[in-house]
XYZ file of C-alpha atoms in Angstrom:
620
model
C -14.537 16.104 -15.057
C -14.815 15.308 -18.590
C -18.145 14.667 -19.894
C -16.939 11.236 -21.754
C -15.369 9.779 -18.600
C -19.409 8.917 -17.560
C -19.984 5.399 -18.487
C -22.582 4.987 -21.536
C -24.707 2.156 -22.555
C -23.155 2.071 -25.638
C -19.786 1.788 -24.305
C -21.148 -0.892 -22.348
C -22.106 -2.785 -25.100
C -18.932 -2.352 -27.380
C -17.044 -4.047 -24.108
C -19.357 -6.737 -23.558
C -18.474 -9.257 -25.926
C -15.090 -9.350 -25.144
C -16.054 -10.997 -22.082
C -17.999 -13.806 -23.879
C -14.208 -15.885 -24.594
C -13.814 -15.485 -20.472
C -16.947 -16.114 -19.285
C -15.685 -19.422 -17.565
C -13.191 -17.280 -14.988
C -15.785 -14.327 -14.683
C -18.066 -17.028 -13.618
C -15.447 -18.497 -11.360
C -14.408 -14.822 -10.165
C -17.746 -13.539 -8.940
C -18.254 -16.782 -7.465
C -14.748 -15.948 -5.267
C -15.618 -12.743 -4.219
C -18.889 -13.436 -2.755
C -16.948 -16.457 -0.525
C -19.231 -16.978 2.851
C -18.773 -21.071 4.227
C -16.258 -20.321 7.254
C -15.699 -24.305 7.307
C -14.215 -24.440 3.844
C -9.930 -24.173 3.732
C -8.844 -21.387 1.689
C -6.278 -19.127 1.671
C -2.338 -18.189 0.185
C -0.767 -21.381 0.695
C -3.463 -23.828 -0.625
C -3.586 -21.605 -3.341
C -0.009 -21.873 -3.748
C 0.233 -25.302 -3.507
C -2.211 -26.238 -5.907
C -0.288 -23.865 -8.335
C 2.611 -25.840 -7.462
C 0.773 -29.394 -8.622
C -0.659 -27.868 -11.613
C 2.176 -26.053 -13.075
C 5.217 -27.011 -10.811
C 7.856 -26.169 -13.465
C 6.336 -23.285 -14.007
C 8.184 -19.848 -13.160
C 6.347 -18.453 -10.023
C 9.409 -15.931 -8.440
C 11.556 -14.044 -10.177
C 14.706 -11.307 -8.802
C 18.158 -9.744 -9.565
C 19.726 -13.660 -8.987
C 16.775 -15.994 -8.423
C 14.016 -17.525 -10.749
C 12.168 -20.256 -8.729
C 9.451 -22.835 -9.987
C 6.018 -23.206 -8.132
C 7.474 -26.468 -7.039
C 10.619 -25.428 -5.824
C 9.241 -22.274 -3.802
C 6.515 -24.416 -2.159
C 9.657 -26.938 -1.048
C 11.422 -23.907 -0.199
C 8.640 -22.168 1.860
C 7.912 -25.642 3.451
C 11.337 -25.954 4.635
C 10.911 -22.655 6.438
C 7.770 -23.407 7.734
C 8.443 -26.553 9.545
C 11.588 -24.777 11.218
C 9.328 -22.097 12.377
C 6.965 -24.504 13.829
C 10.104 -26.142 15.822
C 10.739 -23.131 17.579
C 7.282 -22.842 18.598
C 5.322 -20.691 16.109
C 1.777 -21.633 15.312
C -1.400 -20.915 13.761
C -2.704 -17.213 14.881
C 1.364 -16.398 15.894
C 2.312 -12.794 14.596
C 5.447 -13.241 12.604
C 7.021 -9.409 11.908
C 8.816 -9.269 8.734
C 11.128 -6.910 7.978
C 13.254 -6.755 5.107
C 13.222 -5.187 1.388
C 11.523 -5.866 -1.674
C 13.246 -9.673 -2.452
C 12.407 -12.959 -3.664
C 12.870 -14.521 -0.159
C 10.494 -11.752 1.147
C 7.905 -13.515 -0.769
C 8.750 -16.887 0.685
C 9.328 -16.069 3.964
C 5.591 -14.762 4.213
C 4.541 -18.186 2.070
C 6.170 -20.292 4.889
C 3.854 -18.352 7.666
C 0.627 -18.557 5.519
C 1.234 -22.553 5.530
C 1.466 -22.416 9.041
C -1.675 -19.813 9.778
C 1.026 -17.254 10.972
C 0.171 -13.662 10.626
C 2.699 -11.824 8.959
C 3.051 -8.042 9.979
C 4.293 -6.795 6.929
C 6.209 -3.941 8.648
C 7.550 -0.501 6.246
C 11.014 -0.417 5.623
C 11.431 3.166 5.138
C 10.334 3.582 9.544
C 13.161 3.467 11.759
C 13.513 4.292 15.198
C 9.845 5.489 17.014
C 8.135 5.175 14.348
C 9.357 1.511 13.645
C 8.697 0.524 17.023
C 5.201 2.396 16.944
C 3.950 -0.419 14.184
C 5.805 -3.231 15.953
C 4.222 -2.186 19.584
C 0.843 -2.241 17.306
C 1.236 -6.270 17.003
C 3.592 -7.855 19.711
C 5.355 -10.132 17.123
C 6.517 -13.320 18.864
C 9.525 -13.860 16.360
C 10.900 -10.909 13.664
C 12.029 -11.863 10.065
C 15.231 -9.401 9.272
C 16.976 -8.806 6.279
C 20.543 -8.013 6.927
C 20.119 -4.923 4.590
C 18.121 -3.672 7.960
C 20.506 -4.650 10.666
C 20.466 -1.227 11.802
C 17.848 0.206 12.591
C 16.873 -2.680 14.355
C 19.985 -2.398 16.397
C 18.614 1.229 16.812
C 15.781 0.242 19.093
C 17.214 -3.428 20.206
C 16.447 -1.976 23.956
C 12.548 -1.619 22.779
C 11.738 -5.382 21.378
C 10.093 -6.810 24.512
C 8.010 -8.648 22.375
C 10.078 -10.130 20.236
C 11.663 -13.941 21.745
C 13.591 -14.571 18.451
C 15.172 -13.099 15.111
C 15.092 -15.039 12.088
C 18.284 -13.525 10.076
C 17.629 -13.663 6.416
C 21.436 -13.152 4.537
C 20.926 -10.670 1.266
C 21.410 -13.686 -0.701
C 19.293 -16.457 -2.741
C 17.959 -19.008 -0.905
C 17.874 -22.638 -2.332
C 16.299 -25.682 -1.563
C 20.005 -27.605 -0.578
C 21.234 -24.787 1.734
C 24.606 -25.125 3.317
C 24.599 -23.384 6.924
C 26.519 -20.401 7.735
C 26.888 -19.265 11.519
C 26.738 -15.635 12.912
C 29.631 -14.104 14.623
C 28.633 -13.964 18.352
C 29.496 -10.145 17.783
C 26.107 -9.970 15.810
C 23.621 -8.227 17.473
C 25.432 -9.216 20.662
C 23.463 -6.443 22.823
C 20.109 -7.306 22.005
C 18.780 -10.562 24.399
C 16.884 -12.216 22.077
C 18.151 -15.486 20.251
C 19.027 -15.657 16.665
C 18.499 -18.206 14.347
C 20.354 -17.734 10.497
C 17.325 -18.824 8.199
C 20.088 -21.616 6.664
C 20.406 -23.485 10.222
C 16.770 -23.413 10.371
C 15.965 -24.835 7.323
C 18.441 -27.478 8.024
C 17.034 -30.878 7.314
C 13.876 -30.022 7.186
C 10.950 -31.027 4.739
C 10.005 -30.046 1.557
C 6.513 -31.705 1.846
C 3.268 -29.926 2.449
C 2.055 -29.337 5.950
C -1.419 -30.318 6.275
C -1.742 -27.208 8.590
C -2.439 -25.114 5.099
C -5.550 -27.520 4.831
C -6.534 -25.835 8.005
C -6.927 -22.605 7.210
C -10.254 -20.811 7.191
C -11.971 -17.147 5.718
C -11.605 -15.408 9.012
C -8.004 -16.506 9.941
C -5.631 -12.919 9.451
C -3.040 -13.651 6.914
C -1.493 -10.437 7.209
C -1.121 -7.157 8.719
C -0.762 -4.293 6.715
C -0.276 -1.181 8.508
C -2.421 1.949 7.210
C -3.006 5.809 8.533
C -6.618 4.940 7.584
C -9.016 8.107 7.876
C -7.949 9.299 11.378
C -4.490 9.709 10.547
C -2.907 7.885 13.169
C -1.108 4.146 12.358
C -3.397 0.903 12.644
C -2.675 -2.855 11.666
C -5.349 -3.723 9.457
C -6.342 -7.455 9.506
C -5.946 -8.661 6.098
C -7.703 -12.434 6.133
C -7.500 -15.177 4.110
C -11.011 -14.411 2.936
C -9.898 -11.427 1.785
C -7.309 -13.199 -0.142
C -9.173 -14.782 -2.075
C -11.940 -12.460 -3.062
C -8.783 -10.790 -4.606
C -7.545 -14.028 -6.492
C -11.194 -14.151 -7.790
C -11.605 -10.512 -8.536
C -8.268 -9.855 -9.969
C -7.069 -12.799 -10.806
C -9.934 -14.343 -12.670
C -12.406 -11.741 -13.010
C -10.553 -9.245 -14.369
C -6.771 -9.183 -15.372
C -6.636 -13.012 -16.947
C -3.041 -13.526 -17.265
C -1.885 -16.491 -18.119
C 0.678 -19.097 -17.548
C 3.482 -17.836 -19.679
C 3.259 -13.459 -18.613
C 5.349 -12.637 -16.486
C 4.295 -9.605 -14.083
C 6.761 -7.085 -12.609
C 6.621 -4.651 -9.800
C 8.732 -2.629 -7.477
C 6.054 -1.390 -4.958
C 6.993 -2.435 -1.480
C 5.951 -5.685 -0.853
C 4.754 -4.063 3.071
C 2.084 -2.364 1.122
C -1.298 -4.445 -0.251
C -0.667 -3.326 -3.723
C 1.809 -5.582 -4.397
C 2.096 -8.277 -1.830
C -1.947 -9.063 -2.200
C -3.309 -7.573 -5.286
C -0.073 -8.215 -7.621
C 0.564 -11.527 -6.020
C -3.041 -12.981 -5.969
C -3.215 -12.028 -9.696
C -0.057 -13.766 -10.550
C -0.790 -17.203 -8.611
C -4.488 -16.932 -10.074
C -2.951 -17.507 -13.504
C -0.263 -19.437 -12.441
C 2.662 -17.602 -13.881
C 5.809 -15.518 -12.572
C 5.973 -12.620 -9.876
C 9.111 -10.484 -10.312
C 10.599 -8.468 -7.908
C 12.426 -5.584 -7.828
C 14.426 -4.069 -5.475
C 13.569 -0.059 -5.287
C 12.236 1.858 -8.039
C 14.457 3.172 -10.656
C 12.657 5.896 -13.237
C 15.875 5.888 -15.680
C 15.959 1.667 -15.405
C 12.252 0.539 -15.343
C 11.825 -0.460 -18.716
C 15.200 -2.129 -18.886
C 14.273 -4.044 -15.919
C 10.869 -5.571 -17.529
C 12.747 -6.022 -20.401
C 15.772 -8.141 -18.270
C 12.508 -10.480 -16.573
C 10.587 -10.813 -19.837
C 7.930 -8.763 -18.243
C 4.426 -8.567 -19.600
C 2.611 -7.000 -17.016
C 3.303 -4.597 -14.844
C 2.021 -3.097 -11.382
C 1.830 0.357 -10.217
C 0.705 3.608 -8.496
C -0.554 6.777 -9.642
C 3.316 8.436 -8.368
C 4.977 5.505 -10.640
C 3.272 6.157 -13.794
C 4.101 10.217 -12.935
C 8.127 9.406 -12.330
C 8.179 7.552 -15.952
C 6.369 10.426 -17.468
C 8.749 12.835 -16.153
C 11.600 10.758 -17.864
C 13.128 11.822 -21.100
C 11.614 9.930 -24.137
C 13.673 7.151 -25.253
C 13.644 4.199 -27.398
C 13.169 1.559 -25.018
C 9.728 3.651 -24.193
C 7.958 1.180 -26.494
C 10.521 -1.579 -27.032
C 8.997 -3.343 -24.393
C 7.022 -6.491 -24.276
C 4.866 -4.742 -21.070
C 0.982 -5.244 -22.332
C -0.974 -4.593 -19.295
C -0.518 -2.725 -15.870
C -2.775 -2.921 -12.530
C -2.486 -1.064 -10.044
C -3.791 2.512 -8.484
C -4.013 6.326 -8.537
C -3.385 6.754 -11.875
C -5.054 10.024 -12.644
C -6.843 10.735 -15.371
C -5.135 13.543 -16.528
C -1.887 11.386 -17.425
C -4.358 8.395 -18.527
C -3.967 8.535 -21.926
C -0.613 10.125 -21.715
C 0.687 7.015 -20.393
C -1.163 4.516 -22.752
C -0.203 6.215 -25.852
C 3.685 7.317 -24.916
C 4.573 3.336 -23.370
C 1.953 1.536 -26.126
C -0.318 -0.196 -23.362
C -3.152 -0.757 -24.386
C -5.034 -2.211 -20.966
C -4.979 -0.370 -17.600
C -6.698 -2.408 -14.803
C -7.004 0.215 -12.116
C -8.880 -1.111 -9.320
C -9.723 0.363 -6.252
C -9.332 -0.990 -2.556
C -8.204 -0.557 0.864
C -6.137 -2.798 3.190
C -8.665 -1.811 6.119
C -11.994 -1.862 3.955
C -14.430 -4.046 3.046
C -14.794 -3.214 -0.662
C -13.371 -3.434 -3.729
C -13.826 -2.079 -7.472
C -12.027 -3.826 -10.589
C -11.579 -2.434 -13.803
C -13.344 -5.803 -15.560
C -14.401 -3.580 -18.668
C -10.666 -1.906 -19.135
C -12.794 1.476 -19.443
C -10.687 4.526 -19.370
C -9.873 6.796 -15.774
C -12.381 4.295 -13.898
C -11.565 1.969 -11.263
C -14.337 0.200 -12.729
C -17.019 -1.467 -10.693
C -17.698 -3.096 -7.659
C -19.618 -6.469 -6.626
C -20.459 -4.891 -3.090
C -23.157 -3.287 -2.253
C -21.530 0.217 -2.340
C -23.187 4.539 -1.784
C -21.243 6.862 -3.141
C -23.020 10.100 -0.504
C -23.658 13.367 -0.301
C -21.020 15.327 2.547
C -20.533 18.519 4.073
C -17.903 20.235 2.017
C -16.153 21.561 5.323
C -16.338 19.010 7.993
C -17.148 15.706 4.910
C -19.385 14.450 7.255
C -21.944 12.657 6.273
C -25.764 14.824 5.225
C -29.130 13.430 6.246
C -32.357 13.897 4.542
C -35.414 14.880 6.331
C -35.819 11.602 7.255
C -32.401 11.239 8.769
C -30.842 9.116 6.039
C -28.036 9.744 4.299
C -28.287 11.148 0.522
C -27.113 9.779 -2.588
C -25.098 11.931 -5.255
C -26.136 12.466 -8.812
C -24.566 10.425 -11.690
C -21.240 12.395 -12.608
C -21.201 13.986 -8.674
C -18.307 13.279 -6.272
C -19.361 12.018 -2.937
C -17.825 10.061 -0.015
C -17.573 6.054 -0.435
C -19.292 4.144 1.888
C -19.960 0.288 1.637
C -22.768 -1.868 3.222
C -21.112 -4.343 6.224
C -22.509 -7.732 5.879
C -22.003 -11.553 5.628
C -20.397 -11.571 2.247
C -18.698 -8.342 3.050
C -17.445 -8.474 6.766
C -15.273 -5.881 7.795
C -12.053 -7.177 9.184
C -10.814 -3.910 10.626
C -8.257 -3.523 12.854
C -6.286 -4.984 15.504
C -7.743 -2.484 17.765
C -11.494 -3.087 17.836
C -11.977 0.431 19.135
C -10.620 1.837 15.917
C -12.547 -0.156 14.089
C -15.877 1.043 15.440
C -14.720 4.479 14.432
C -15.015 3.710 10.661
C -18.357 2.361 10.716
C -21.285 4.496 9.690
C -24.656 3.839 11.180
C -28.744 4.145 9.935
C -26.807 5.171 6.515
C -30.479 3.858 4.927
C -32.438 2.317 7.259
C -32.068 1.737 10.724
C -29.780 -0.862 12.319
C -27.889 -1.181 9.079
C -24.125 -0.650 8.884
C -21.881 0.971 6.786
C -17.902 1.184 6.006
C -17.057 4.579 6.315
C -13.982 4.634 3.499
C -12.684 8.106 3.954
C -12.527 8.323 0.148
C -14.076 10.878 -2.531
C -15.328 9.085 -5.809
C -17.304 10.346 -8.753
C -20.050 8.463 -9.423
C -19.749 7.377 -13.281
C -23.068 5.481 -13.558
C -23.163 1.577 -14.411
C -22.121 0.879 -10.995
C -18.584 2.290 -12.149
C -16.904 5.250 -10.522
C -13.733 7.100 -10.913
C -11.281 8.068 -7.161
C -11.102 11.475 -6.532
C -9.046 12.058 -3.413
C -8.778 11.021 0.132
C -10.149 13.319 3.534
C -9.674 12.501 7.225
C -6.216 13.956 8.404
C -4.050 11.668 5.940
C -2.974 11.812 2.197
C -0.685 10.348 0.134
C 2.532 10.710 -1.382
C 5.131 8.671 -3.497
C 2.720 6.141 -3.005
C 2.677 6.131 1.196
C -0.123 7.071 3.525
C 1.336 10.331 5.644
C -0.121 10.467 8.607
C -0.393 14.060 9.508
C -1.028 13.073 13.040
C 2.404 11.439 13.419
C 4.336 13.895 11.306
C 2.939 16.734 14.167
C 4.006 14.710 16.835
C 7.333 14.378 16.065
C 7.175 18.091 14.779
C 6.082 19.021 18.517
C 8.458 17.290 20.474
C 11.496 19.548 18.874
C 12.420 22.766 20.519
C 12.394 25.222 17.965
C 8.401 24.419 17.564
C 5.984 25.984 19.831
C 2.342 24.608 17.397
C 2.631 23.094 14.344
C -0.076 21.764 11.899
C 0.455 19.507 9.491
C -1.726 18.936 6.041
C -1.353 17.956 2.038
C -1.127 20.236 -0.636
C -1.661 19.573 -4.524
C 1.533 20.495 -6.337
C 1.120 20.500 -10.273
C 0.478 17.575 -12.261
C 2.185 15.361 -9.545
C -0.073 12.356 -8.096
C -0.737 12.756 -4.078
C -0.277 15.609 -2.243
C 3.031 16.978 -0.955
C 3.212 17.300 2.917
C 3.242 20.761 4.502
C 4.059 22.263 7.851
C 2.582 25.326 9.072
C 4.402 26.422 12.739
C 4.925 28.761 15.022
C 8.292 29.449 16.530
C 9.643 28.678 20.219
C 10.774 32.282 21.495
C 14.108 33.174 20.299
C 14.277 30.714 17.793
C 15.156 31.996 14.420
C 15.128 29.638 11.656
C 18.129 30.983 10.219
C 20.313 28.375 7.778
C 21.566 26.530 10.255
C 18.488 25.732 12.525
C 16.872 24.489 9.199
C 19.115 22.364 8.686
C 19.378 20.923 12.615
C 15.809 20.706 12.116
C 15.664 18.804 8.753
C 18.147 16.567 10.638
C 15.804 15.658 13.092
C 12.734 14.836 10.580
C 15.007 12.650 8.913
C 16.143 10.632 12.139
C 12.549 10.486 13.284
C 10.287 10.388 9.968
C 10.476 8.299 7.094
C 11.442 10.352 3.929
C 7.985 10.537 2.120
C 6.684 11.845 5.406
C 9.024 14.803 5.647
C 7.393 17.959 5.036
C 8.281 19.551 1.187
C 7.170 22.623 2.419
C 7.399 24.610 5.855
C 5.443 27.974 6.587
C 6.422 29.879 9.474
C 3.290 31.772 10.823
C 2.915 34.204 13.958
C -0.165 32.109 15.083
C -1.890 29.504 13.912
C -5.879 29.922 13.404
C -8.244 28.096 15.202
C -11.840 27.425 15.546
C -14.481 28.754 19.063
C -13.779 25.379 20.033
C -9.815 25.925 19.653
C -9.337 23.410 17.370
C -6.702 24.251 14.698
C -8.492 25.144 10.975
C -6.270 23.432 8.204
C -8.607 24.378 5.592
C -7.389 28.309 5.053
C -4.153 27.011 5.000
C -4.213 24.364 2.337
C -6.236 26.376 0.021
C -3.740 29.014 0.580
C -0.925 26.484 -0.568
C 2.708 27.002 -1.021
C 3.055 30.058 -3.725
C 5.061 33.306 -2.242
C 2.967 35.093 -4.442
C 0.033 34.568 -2.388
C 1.547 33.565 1.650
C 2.880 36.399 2.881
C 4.406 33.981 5.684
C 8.244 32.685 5.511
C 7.996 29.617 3.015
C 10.259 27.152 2.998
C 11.347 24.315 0.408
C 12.839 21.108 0.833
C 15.076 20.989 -1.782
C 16.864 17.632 -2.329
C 19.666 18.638 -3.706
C 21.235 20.846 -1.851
C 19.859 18.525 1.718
C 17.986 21.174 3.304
C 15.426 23.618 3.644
C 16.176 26.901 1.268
C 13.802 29.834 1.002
C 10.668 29.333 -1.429
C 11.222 32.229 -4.360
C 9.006 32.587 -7.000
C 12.067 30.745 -9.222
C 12.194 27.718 -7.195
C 8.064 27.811 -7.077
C 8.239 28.129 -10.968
C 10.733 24.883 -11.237
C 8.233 23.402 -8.568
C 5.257 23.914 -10.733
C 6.651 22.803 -13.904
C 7.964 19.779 -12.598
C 11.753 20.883 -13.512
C 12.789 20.537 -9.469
C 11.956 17.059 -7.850
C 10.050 16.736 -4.536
């Protein structure tokens, strides 16, 4: 830690008076986040639709061939909505949506917020078991597809018993006057489940508001966003309206104050809460334009803000490390791009970033789609999420197990300003915990006589520093997940499918820090089934079989073949000696493996490769 990264009074007090212009929206802000009547309407779409009174010529979505007003996406999302409630979807429904990053995405998602749908905003990059794992997790009554993702859905057609109807979505703009196309019967014809084209069913319908959105309270889910949370298996979180709108206050108005004419871009996957609630909310907060792109694109990124007029920008820690890694160029600063929110940027790269792309305000913030707490950069202080309105401990833990320590009184035990501790955040009437879809998993995450007795806690699974000034700075995640390219890995699931293959007889699986790169890198420590050699071709029968069961961020970068894996009296398996043992041949004396994308398969780890590894030369 550097010693200047501690928040000072004086800081403090240069930043203050910049607020002083704002103090109307801070006001406003704070006011949002601390939300508590349950028999006032809030939410997305009334949000949305007052947007679309206020500024309906305004741009609010923006892609590749689409820019749509607040007026016409509210007609457009309308339309939708009142052909989904034809065919029988209402309030509390669970819509699954699955297609790509796209405008239509957006309003697809708009049209089930105006009906009190909850859309299950399912990861594109899971296919087969691991799809239907998250879809099992929810029971959606009807499932939004993109035709980009015909097949894999056509992979595990036998599997959707949930599932009475597809809404097909054509990889194409959709406009207000829509002409309707039709289907070839040959479409899908295996799966028993009817199909309506999203044309037919906007057919005739209206473009007027539904009073429905007027009907739609703090506790009603608006989403579910699917997370490994800390005990590495997958879990819908319940993402409410309430929740909603503490983020349109807290990012919208308290702290990133965009206004009508920016323009913010993003290509984080609209299935994770990044973009879909954080971006969004800030965007319809300030009434101006969300745009969309498809996938990330290092080499194109700056072109891209440049072709939507972009002014903002939102990201992840692995983003800001891709556009690093690029060769400097002029378009580098030739951008219009003067402020970015997002996560995980670390601050080793902080400044490297700021001064190399000439932004001059990071709003990193800090929050989880299954907690209850949130931190917002108000201050734009440097490599700080900032601070947080909840009533927040950052606590002492046991360095092996990071379970909680008790005092001599059995409470737990604050860290020292400038300390790293585990996150925990008070449960309470302004700050429910939604949880998950599973109460029983829920339960698991709360933390108990934290500081007095019969008080509850939100066990967040994350390390923080504590900065002082209520401000603190993200360290890293425990529990038996971690991230990387901007995903949660469960290891849990990653084993799983590891131990169901034949050439595995025990397999752990765990993240390991690999240079300056944000997120860890999965790795795979195994034993061998008898007879089973590893030899060129089983690696590559085997990396065949991750990639038809695993989505690509989860595939292991780096397999170690062991004689026996260590484990604990208890027999538990110790990950521990492993990860601090890493991936350098230098040190393992074990068979390392790399997964090296070129070459589409897993080649022997030499101190060369490990080199290239290390200084970022070979990608992961």
């Amino acid at each position: 830690m550097q010693q200047e990264d501690l928040i000072s009074w004086k800081q403090i007090a240069r930043k203050a008076p910049q607020l002083i212009p704002q103090m109307h929206d801070i006001i406003e802000g704070m006011k949002l986040t601390r939300l508590n009547d349950p028999s006032e309407p809030v939410g997305l779409a009334l949000e949305f639709e007052k947007a679309a009174i206020e500024n309906p010529n305004g741009i609010a979505i923006l892609g590749v061939n689409t820019r749509l007003s607040y007026s016409s996406a509210s007609k457009i999302a309308n339309k939708i909505a009142y052909g989904l409630k034809n065919k029988g979807i209402e309030k509390g429904d669970v819509v699954g949506i699955y297609m790509e990053n796209r405008p239509e995405t957006l309003l697809v998602v708009l049209a089930c917020a105006k009906i009190g749908a909850i859309s299950a905003m399912l990861n594109t990059q899971k296919t087969k078991s691991s799809l239907m794992q998250t879809i099992k997790l929810v029971s959606p009554r009807l499932l939004v597809l993109g035709e980009e993702l015909i097949q894999p859905i056509l992979e595990v057609e036998e599997e959707l018993t949930s599932i009475e109807s597809i809404l097909y979505v054509p990889d194409a703009p959709l406009h207000i006057n829509t002409s309707i196309t039709h289907i070839s019967d040959t479409f899908m014809s295996n799966i028993n489940i009817t199909i309506y084209p999203i044309d037919q069913l906007m057919h005739a319908q209206p473009e007027t508001n539904m009073d429905s959105s007027k009907k739609i309270y703090l506790h009603d889910p608006l989403f579910y966003v699917f997370t490994s949370g800390t005990s590495g298996m997958p879990k819908a979180g319940i993402f409410t309206h309430g929740r909603w709108m503490k983020l349109f206050g807290g990012i919208g108005k308290l702290t990133t104050k965009l206004t009508s004419n920016d323009v913010l871009y993003t290509t984080m996957p609209l299935y994770h809460a990044t973009a879909l609630c954080v971006c969004w909310s800030a965007v319809i907060a300030s009434q101006c334009g969300f745009a969309i792109g498809r996938r990330f694109s290092a080499s194109q990124f700056w072109h891209e803000t440049q072709q939507f007029h972009a002014t903002a920008i939102g990201y992840v820690g692995d983003l800001c490390q891709f556009l690093l890694a690029q060769p400097p160029k002029d378009i580098d600063q030739q951008h219009h791009v003067k402020l970015m929110i997002g996560n995980g940027l670390r601050p080793a790269l902080w400044q490297k970033f700021k001064s190399r792309f000439q932004i001059d305000t990071v709003y990193e913030f800090y929050g989880a789609s299954d907690g209850n707490v949130g931190f917002f950069n108000l201050l734009n202080l440097d490599n700080t999420v900032g601070f947080s309105p909840n009533k927040f401990a950052i606590i002492a833990v046991n360095e092996t197990s990071h379970t909680p320590i008790r005092d001599e009184n059995g409470f737990f035990v604050r860290v020292k300003t400038g300390e790293v501790g585990l996150l925990i955040s008070e449960i309470s009437t302004h700050f429910p915990l939604d949880g998950y879809t599973e109460k029983s998993e829920t339960e698991k995450i709360i933390l108990k006589n934290a500081f007095e007795t019969g008080d509850r806690w939100l066990n967040t699974g994350d390390l923080m520093r504590d900065l002082g000034f209520r401000h603190a700075q993200f360290i890293d995640r425990i529990g038996d997940s971690f991230r990387w390219h901007g995903e949660n890995v469960s290891a849990q699931e990653v084993e799983s499918v590891v131990l169901e293959h034949a050439f595995v007889d025990q397999a752990i699986v765990y993240g390991v820090t690999v240079s300056d790169n944000s997120g860890k890198a999965g790795m795979l420590t195994m034993t061998l089934a008898p007879k089973v050699n590893f030899n060129t071709r089983d690696r590559r029968h085997f990396l065949t079989y991750l990639r038809t069961h695993l989505p690509s961020y989860a595939i292991p970068r780096f397999i170690r073949i062991t004689k026996k894996l260590s484990t604990t009296s208890t027999f538990k398996f110790t990950k521990s000696n492993y990860q601090n043992d890493g991936y350098d041949p230098k040190v393992v004396t074990d068979q390392l493996y790399l997964y090296h994308l070129k070459s589409n398969t897993y080649e022997k780890l030499t101190p060369d490769l490990f080199d290239q590894v290390e200084s970022g030369s070979l990608k992961l």
